[in-house]
Amino acid sequence: MTTSDKAALELKHVSYSDDSLAIINDISGIFPEGKITTLVGPSGAGKTTLFRLCNGLISPNSGEIRVAGKDISSYEPTELRRTVGLALQSAAMLRGTVFKNLELPLTLQGGKLPEADAAKLLEDVGLEAEFLQRNVRDLSGGQRQKVSIARTLVNKPKILLLDEITSSLDRVSKQEVEELITAINQRSQVTIVWITHNLEQALSIGEYTWVMIGGKLMESGESSLLHHPRNESVRRFVKGEFT
Ligand SMILES: Nc1ncnc2c1ncn2[C@@H]1O[C@H](COP(=O)(O)OP(=O)(O)OP(=O)(O)O)[C@@H](O)[C@H]1O
Ligand SMILES: [Mg+2]
């Protein structure tokens, strides 16, 4: 991260523990505005927990999380969730049509989604409008993931948190979703933070990378840091992953 980067999301000495078990340990850092940052680290490092903190699903025991310069504890929960979208590996879907699922974020807020807007959202994720009336049960894994991304885009989030959204996809779908996210980032300057277990993906997609181990942010900076980590545990982690 360079000094000219503005923070879309900033963490200041954030710690979180559950039943006195430290899960996030004094993390400070920024996710630069309009950029893609990948987040890697071994299983149990606290990556998903960090997302839940950033999205306001859980609150830090200490420290501060700022979105667009404002402490997230001062946001209305719905406003925060609209600003910071979260997409998961296997997003829960309602039984029924794609349209019903796309509309969900709005129906939860008492609103409605015009069909033309829904069709546009599908177009944005590379699916034809005819998918609106399809049953989600009949979608392939890749199509399902695209619908899930489209659903996250309904609220036009400024920040998009993606938690291993391609790990269960085949190579072609994975590449399509990667291209889609890159296009969303470039088209609308959405800040992306992407958790992945795939270090090749972290390098190719992310301009920046954070490496978390044991609840700590061990190293962060341009993604090329994965080629020459300074930290010994990061070096071991990277070696293990690249073999
Ligand atoms: N609700 C919870 N209650 C208790 N412990 C939890 C809870 N959620 C997560 N943990 C623990 O916190 C640690 C971090 O979990 P987290 O899911 O954030 O890791 P992760 O980096 O996302 O791992 P993975 O790569 O496997 O998804 C783990 O040790 C996990 O068991
Ligand atoms: Mg996780």
mmCIF file of C-alpha atoms and ligand atoms in Angstrom:
data_model
loop_
_atom_site.group_PDB
_atom_site.id
_atom_site.type_symbol
_atom_site.label_atom_id
_atom_site.label_comp_id
_atom_site.label_asym_id
_atom_site.label_seq_id
_atom_site.Cartn_x
_atom_site.Cartn_y
_atom_site.Cartn_z
ATOM 1 C CA MET A 1 0.000 0.000 0.000
ATOM 2 C CA THR A 2 1.432 3.325 -0.999
ATOM 3 C CA THR A 3 1.038 6.557 0.879
ATOM 4 C CA SER A 4 -1.270 7.885 -1.843
ATOM 5 C CA ASP A 5 -3.800 5.110 -1.215
ATOM 6 C CA LYS A 6 -6.967 6.217 0.509
ATOM 7 C CA ALA A 7 -8.530 3.737 2.901
ATOM 8 C CA ALA A 8 -11.968 2.389 2.018
ATOM 9 C CA LEU A 9 -11.791 0.323 5.158
ATOM 10 C CA GLU A 10 -9.369 0.836 8.002
ATOM 11 C CA LEU A 11 -8.666 -1.272 11.069
ATOM 12 C CA LYS A 12 -6.973 0.210 14.093
ATOM 13 C CA HIS A 13 -5.718 -2.192 16.746
ATOM 14 C CA VAL A 14 -8.669 -4.502 16.262
ATOM 15 C CA SER A 15 -8.901 -7.499 18.591
ATOM 16 C CA TYR A 16 -11.658 -10.040 18.963
ATOM 17 C CA SER A 17 -11.971 -12.972 21.294
ATOM 18 C CA ASP A 18 -14.642 -15.525 21.905
ATOM 19 C CA ASP A 19 -14.861 -17.019 25.399
ATOM 20 C CA SER A 20 -11.475 -15.469 26.177
ATOM 21 C CA LEU A 21 -9.960 -17.246 23.169
ATOM 22 C CA ALA A 22 -8.126 -14.668 21.057
ATOM 23 C CA ILE A 23 -9.219 -15.002 17.435
ATOM 24 C CA ILE A 24 -8.145 -11.606 16.064
ATOM 25 C CA ASN A 25 -5.078 -10.142 17.657
ATOM 26 C CA ASP A 26 -4.357 -6.407 17.383
ATOM 27 C CA ILE A 27 -4.797 -5.958 13.648
ATOM 28 C CA SER A 28 -4.131 -2.571 12.061
ATOM 29 C CA GLY A 29 -4.145 -1.865 8.356
ATOM 30 C CA ILE A 30 -6.090 -0.527 5.410
ATOM 31 C CA PHE A 31 -7.899 -1.855 2.390
ATOM 32 C CA PRO A 32 -7.246 0.818 -0.253
ATOM 33 C CA GLU A 33 -10.166 2.421 -2.059
ATOM 34 C CA GLY A 34 -10.962 1.045 -5.489
ATOM 35 C CA LYS A 35 -8.298 -1.651 -5.285
ATOM 36 C CA ILE A 36 -8.387 -5.430 -5.000
ATOM 37 C CA THR A 37 -6.674 -6.799 -1.897
ATOM 38 C CA THR A 38 -6.410 -10.538 -1.408
ATOM 39 C CA LEU A 39 -6.396 -12.066 2.056
ATOM 40 C CA VAL A 40 -4.574 -15.331 2.603
ATOM 41 C CA GLY A 41 -3.513 -17.449 5.534
ATOM 42 C CA PRO A 42 -3.818 -20.959 6.909
ATOM 43 C CA SER A 43 -7.148 -22.417 7.956
ATOM 44 C CA GLY A 44 -8.198 -20.982 11.308
ATOM 45 C CA ALA A 45 -6.118 -17.810 10.856
ATOM 46 C CA GLY A 46 -9.183 -15.649 11.473
ATOM 47 C CA LYS A 47 -9.887 -14.481 7.916
ATOM 48 C CA THR A 48 -13.633 -15.094 7.949
ATOM 49 C CA THR A 49 -13.867 -13.656 11.446
ATOM 50 C CA LEU A 50 -12.195 -10.490 10.174
ATOM 51 C CA PHE A 51 -14.877 -10.190 7.480
ATOM 52 C CA ARG A 52 -17.641 -10.670 10.034
ATOM 53 C CA LEU A 53 -16.110 -7.838 12.045
ATOM 54 C CA CYS A 54 -15.863 -5.553 9.004
ATOM 55 C CA ASN A 55 -19.474 -6.260 8.076
ATOM 56 C CA GLY A 56 -20.739 -5.587 11.604
ATOM 57 C CA LEU A 57 -21.994 -9.133 12.214
ATOM 58 C CA ILE A 58 -19.784 -9.209 15.303
ATOM 59 C CA SER A 59 -18.071 -6.383 17.190
ATOM 60 C CA PRO A 60 -14.435 -6.093 18.187
ATOM 61 C CA ASN A 61 -13.520 -6.335 21.866
ATOM 62 C CA SER A 62 -11.147 -3.483 21.309
ATOM 63 C CA GLY A 63 -9.955 -1.269 18.503
ATOM 64 C CA GLU A 64 -11.771 0.522 15.762
ATOM 65 C CA ILE A 65 -12.994 -0.281 12.251
ATOM 66 C CA ARG A 66 -13.624 2.658 9.937
ATOM 67 C CA VAL A 67 -15.516 2.593 6.670
ATOM 68 C CA ALA A 68 -15.136 5.720 4.538
ATOM 69 C CA GLY A 69 -13.509 7.368 7.544
ATOM 70 C CA LYS A 70 -16.416 6.667 9.901
ATOM 71 C CA ASP A 71 -16.413 4.179 12.790
ATOM 72 C CA ILE A 72 -18.723 1.307 11.848
ATOM 73 C CA SER A 73 -20.299 1.359 15.297
ATOM 74 C CA SER A 74 -21.865 4.686 14.339
ATOM 75 C CA TYR A 75 -23.507 3.258 11.185
ATOM 76 C CA GLU A 76 -27.095 2.042 11.100
ATOM 77 C CA PRO A 77 -26.767 -1.750 10.677
ATOM 78 C CA THR A 78 -28.654 -1.707 7.359
ATOM 79 C CA GLU A 79 -26.565 1.190 6.073
ATOM 80 C CA LEU A 80 -23.379 -0.678 6.975
ATOM 81 C CA ARG A 81 -24.552 -3.871 5.293
ATOM 82 C CA ARG A 82 -25.502 -1.910 2.198
ATOM 83 C CA THR A 83 -22.073 -0.292 2.084
ATOM 84 C CA VAL A 84 -20.074 -3.418 2.865
ATOM 85 C CA GLY A 85 -21.323 -6.435 0.895
ATOM 86 C CA LEU A 86 -20.327 -9.938 1.879
ATOM 87 C CA ALA A 87 -20.345 -12.946 -0.457
ATOM 88 C CA LEU A 88 -19.623 -16.424 0.828
ATOM 89 C CA GLN A 89 -18.409 -19.684 -0.665
ATOM 90 C CA SER A 90 -21.799 -21.332 -0.488
ATOM 91 C CA ALA A 91 -24.355 -18.627 -0.035
ATOM 92 C CA ALA A 92 -27.697 -19.713 1.332
ATOM 93 C CA MET A 93 -30.418 -19.419 -1.280
ATOM 94 C CA LEU A 94 -34.153 -19.224 -0.840
ATOM 95 C CA ARG A 95 -36.130 -21.951 -2.523
ATOM 96 C CA GLY A 96 -37.626 -20.586 -5.689
ATOM 97 C CA THR A 97 -36.594 -18.427 -8.591
ATOM 98 C CA VAL A 98 -33.423 -16.479 -9.231
ATOM 99 C CA PHE A 99 -35.549 -13.317 -9.215
ATOM 100 C CA LYS A 100 -36.865 -14.047 -5.730
ATOM 101 C CA ASN A 101 -33.290 -14.499 -4.528
ATOM 102 C CA LEU A 102 -32.053 -11.321 -6.175
ATOM 103 C CA GLU A 103 -34.874 -9.384 -4.604
ATOM 104 C CA LEU A 104 -34.146 -10.686 -1.123
ATOM 105 C CA PRO A 105 -31.869 -7.876 0.136
ATOM 106 C CA LEU A 106 -34.604 -5.393 -0.790
ATOM 107 C CA THR A 107 -37.592 -7.372 0.470
ATOM 108 C CA LEU A 108 -35.756 -7.649 3.797
ATOM 109 C CA GLN A 109 -35.743 -3.848 3.853
ATOM 110 C CA GLY A 110 -39.396 -3.698 2.807
ATOM 111 C CA GLY A 111 -38.596 -2.783 -0.789
ATOM 112 C CA LYS A 112 -39.032 -4.285 -4.233
ATOM 113 C CA LEU A 113 -36.708 -4.912 -7.140
ATOM 114 C CA PRO A 114 -37.995 -3.836 -10.578
ATOM 115 C CA GLU A 115 -37.620 -6.687 -13.055
ATOM 116 C CA ALA A 116 -35.568 -4.543 -15.431
ATOM 117 C CA ASP A 117 -33.068 -3.873 -12.618
ATOM 118 C CA ALA A 118 -32.887 -7.584 -11.869
ATOM 119 C CA ALA A 119 -32.207 -8.331 -15.531
ATOM 120 C CA LYS A 120 -29.455 -5.687 -15.552
ATOM 121 C CA LEU A 121 -27.858 -7.252 -12.474
ATOM 122 C CA LEU A 122 -27.831 -10.630 -14.169
ATOM 123 C CA GLU A 123 -26.329 -9.078 -17.265
ATOM 124 C CA ASP A 124 -23.600 -7.575 -15.072
ATOM 125 C CA VAL A 125 -22.635 -11.054 -13.893
ATOM 126 C CA GLY A 126 -22.834 -12.578 -17.353
ATOM 127 C CA LEU A 127 -26.190 -14.353 -17.093
ATOM 128 C CA GLU A 128 -29.088 -13.868 -19.492
ATOM 129 C CA ALA A 129 -32.371 -12.350 -18.353
ATOM 130 C CA GLU A 130 -34.152 -15.656 -18.924
ATOM 131 C CA PHE A 131 -32.408 -16.913 -15.770
ATOM 132 C CA LEU A 132 -34.694 -14.710 -13.664
ATOM 133 C CA GLN A 133 -37.468 -17.264 -13.733
ATOM 134 C CA ARG A 134 -35.238 -20.310 -13.312
ATOM 135 C CA ASN A 135 -35.305 -22.217 -10.078
ATOM 136 C CA VAL A 136 -32.032 -21.825 -8.164
ATOM 137 C CA ARG A 137 -32.134 -25.580 -7.522
ATOM 138 C CA ASP A 138 -31.420 -26.164 -11.201
ATOM 139 C CA LEU A 139 -28.346 -23.917 -11.468
ATOM 140 C CA SER A 140 -24.784 -25.132 -11.804
ATOM 141 C CA GLY A 141 -22.294 -24.215 -9.077
ATOM 142 C CA GLY A 142 -20.837 -21.440 -11.217
ATOM 143 C CA GLN A 143 -24.238 -19.987 -12.101
ATOM 144 C CA ARG A 144 -25.270 -20.125 -8.466
ATOM 145 C CA GLN A 145 -22.167 -18.227 -7.462
ATOM 146 C CA LYS A 146 -22.889 -15.573 -10.098
ATOM 147 C CA VAL A 147 -26.433 -15.180 -8.767
ATOM 148 C CA SER A 148 -24.999 -14.871 -5.279
ATOM 149 C CA ILE A 149 -22.635 -12.114 -6.465
ATOM 150 C CA ALA A 150 -25.485 -10.368 -8.296
ATOM 151 C CA ARG A 151 -27.504 -10.483 -5.089
ATOM 152 C CA THR A 152 -24.649 -8.852 -3.193
ATOM 153 C CA LEU A 153 -24.560 -6.118 -5.857
ATOM 154 C CA VAL A 154 -28.246 -5.215 -5.402
ATOM 155 C CA ASN A 155 -27.348 -2.713 -2.710
ATOM 156 C CA LYS A 156 -24.500 -1.235 -4.762
ATOM 157 C CA PRO A 157 -21.899 -1.803 -2.054
ATOM 158 C CA LYS A 158 -18.796 0.376 -2.038
ATOM 159 C CA ILE A 159 -16.815 -2.474 -0.523
ATOM 160 C CA LEU A 160 -17.172 -6.105 -1.451
ATOM 161 C CA LEU A 161 -15.867 -8.824 0.847
ATOM 162 C CA LEU A 162 -15.514 -12.170 -0.935
ATOM 163 C CA ASP A 163 -14.906 -15.274 1.129
ATOM 164 C CA GLU A 164 -13.513 -18.109 -0.991
ATOM 165 C CA ILE A 165 -16.144 -17.623 -3.637
ATOM 166 C CA THR A 166 -14.342 -19.713 -6.246
ATOM 167 C CA SER A 167 -12.978 -22.597 -4.185
ATOM 168 C CA SER A 168 -15.775 -24.995 -5.092
ATOM 169 C CA LEU A 169 -15.889 -24.069 -8.775
ATOM 170 C CA ASP A 170 -14.376 -25.809 -11.778
ATOM 171 C CA ARG A 171 -11.566 -24.103 -13.684
ATOM 172 C CA VAL A 172 -13.755 -22.417 -16.280
ATOM 173 C CA SER A 173 -16.315 -21.071 -13.797
ATOM 174 C CA LYS A 174 -13.486 -19.947 -11.540
ATOM 175 C CA GLN A 175 -11.950 -17.946 -14.342
ATOM 176 C CA GLU A 176 -15.318 -16.440 -15.268
ATOM 177 C CA VAL A 177 -15.932 -15.318 -11.704
ATOM 178 C CA GLU A 178 -12.417 -13.873 -11.484
ATOM 179 C CA GLU A 179 -13.003 -11.877 -14.683
ATOM 180 C CA LEU A 180 -16.369 -10.776 -13.401
ATOM 181 C CA ILE A 181 -14.979 -9.456 -10.128
ATOM 182 C CA THR A 182 -12.125 -7.680 -11.901
ATOM 183 C CA ALA A 183 -14.689 -6.073 -14.253
ATOM 184 C CA ILE A 184 -16.880 -4.961 -11.325
ATOM 185 C CA ASN A 185 -13.830 -3.450 -9.667
ATOM 186 C CA GLN A 186 -12.800 -1.567 -12.781
ATOM 187 C CA ARG A 187 -16.279 -0.527 -13.862
ATOM 188 C CA SER A 188 -17.504 0.910 -10.620
ATOM 189 C CA GLN A 189 -14.361 1.338 -8.514
ATOM 190 C CA VAL A 190 -15.714 -1.043 -5.885
ATOM 191 C CA THR A 191 -13.103 -1.877 -3.270
ATOM 192 C CA ILE A 192 -12.615 -5.637 -3.162
ATOM 193 C CA VAL A 193 -11.179 -7.809 -0.401
ATOM 194 C CA TRP A 194 -10.918 -11.412 -1.471
ATOM 195 C CA ILE A 195 -10.135 -14.346 0.824
ATOM 196 C CA THR A 196 -8.572 -17.199 -1.092
ATOM 197 C CA HIS A 197 -6.652 -20.358 -0.330
ATOM 198 C CA ASN A 198 -5.076 -20.204 -3.734
ATOM 199 C CA LEU A 199 -1.869 -18.198 -3.666
ATOM 200 C CA GLU A 200 -1.590 -18.099 -7.449
ATOM 201 C CA GLN A 201 -5.010 -16.472 -7.444
ATOM 202 C CA ALA A 202 -4.000 -14.092 -4.668
ATOM 203 C CA LEU A 203 -1.051 -12.986 -6.784
ATOM 204 C CA SER A 204 -2.860 -12.681 -10.079
ATOM 205 C CA ILE A 205 -6.028 -10.990 -8.833
ATOM 206 C CA GLY A 206 -4.857 -8.846 -5.960
ATOM 207 C CA GLU A 207 -2.827 -5.715 -6.346
ATOM 208 C CA TYR A 208 -2.267 -5.993 -2.616
ATOM 209 C CA THR A 209 -2.186 -8.944 -0.249
ATOM 210 C CA TRP A 210 -2.614 -9.438 3.472
ATOM 211 C CA VAL A 211 -1.211 -12.560 5.089
ATOM 212 C CA MET A 212 -2.870 -13.553 8.360
ATOM 213 C CA ILE A 213 -1.580 -16.271 10.660
ATOM 214 C CA GLY A 214 -2.922 -17.111 14.111
ATOM 215 C CA GLY A 215 -5.186 -14.069 14.278
ATOM 216 C CA LYS A 216 -2.381 -11.650 13.405
ATOM 217 C CA LEU A 217 -1.644 -9.658 10.287
ATOM 218 C CA MET A 218 1.860 -10.933 9.607
ATOM 219 C CA GLU A 219 2.601 -9.101 6.407
ATOM 220 C CA SER A 220 0.822 -6.834 3.944
ATOM 221 C CA GLY A 221 1.719 -4.900 0.832
ATOM 222 C CA GLU A 222 1.955 -5.445 -2.884
ATOM 223 C CA SER A 223 1.021 -9.020 -3.723
ATOM 224 C CA SER A 224 4.527 -9.753 -4.954
ATOM 225 C CA LEU A 225 5.443 -10.006 -1.252
ATOM 226 C CA LEU A 226 4.324 -13.627 -1.601
ATOM 227 C CA HIS A 227 7.437 -14.205 -3.704
ATOM 228 C CA HIS A 228 9.787 -12.894 -1.054
ATOM 229 C CA PRO A 229 8.183 -12.787 2.384
ATOM 230 C CA ARG A 230 10.185 -11.112 5.113
ATOM 231 C CA ASN A 231 8.429 -12.857 7.956
ATOM 232 C CA GLU A 232 9.587 -16.388 8.784
ATOM 233 C CA SER A 233 6.093 -17.857 9.409
ATOM 234 C CA VAL A 234 4.830 -16.284 6.206
ATOM 235 C CA ARG A 235 7.776 -17.815 4.382
ATOM 236 C CA ARG A 236 6.865 -21.243 5.755
ATOM 237 C CA PHE A 237 3.193 -20.748 4.916
ATOM 238 C CA VAL A 238 3.970 -19.702 1.356
ATOM 239 C CA LYS A 239 6.411 -22.581 0.842
ATOM 240 C CA GLY A 240 3.820 -25.082 1.989
ATOM 241 C CA GLU A 241 1.181 -23.642 -0.289
ATOM 242 C CA PHE A 242 3.252 -23.366 -3.399
ATOM 243 C CA THR A 243 4.524 -26.949 -3.411
HETATM 244 N N1 LIG B 1 -18.264 -18.384 16.540
HETATM 245 C C1 LIG B 1 -17.093 -18.896 16.938
HETATM 246 N N2 LIG B 1 -16.946 -19.365 18.195
HETATM 247 C C2 LIG B 1 -15.778 -19.878 18.596
HETATM 248 N N3 LIG B 1 -14.694 -19.950 17.827
HETATM 249 C C3 LIG B 1 -14.774 -19.497 16.601
HETATM 250 C C4 LIG B 1 -15.975 -18.943 16.068
HETATM 251 N N4 LIG B 1 -15.755 -18.586 14.792
HETATM 252 C C5 LIG B 1 -14.476 -18.893 14.535
HETATM 253 N N5 LIG B 1 -13.883 -19.437 15.606
HETATM 254 C C6 LIG B 1 -12.479 -19.865 15.709
HETATM 255 O O1 LIG B 1 -11.687 -18.768 15.333
HETATM 256 C C7 LIG B 1 -10.573 -19.160 14.563
HETATM 257 C C8 LIG B 1 -10.596 -18.455 13.252
HETATM 258 O O2 LIG B 1 -11.682 -18.906 12.470
HETATM 259 P P1 LIG B 1 -11.995 -18.351 11.030
HETATM 260 O O3 LIG B 1 -13.197 -19.051 10.544
HETATM 261 O O4 LIG B 1 -12.039 -16.868 11.086
HETATM 262 O O5 LIG B 1 -10.694 -18.806 10.222
HETATM 263 P P2 LIG B 1 -10.383 -18.748 8.673
HETATM 264 O O6 LIG B 1 -9.062 -18.087 8.521
HETATM 265 O O7 LIG B 1 -11.523 -18.160 7.947
HETATM 266 O O8 LIG B 1 -10.209 -20.295 8.306
HETATM 267 P P3 LIG B 1 -10.599 -21.084 6.962
HETATM 268 O O9 LIG B 1 -9.495 -20.788 5.990
HETATM 269 O O10 LIG B 1 -10.596 -22.520 7.385
HETATM 270 O O11 LIG B 1 -11.926 -20.615 6.502
HETATM 271 C C9 LIG B 1 -10.667 -20.690 14.461
HETATM 272 O O12 LIG B 1 -9.842 -21.248 15.441
HETATM 273 C C10 LIG B 1 -12.124 -20.968 14.743
HETATM 274 O O13 LIG B 1 -12.274 -22.241 15.299
HETATM 275 MG MG MG B 2 -12.858 -18.873 6.522
#
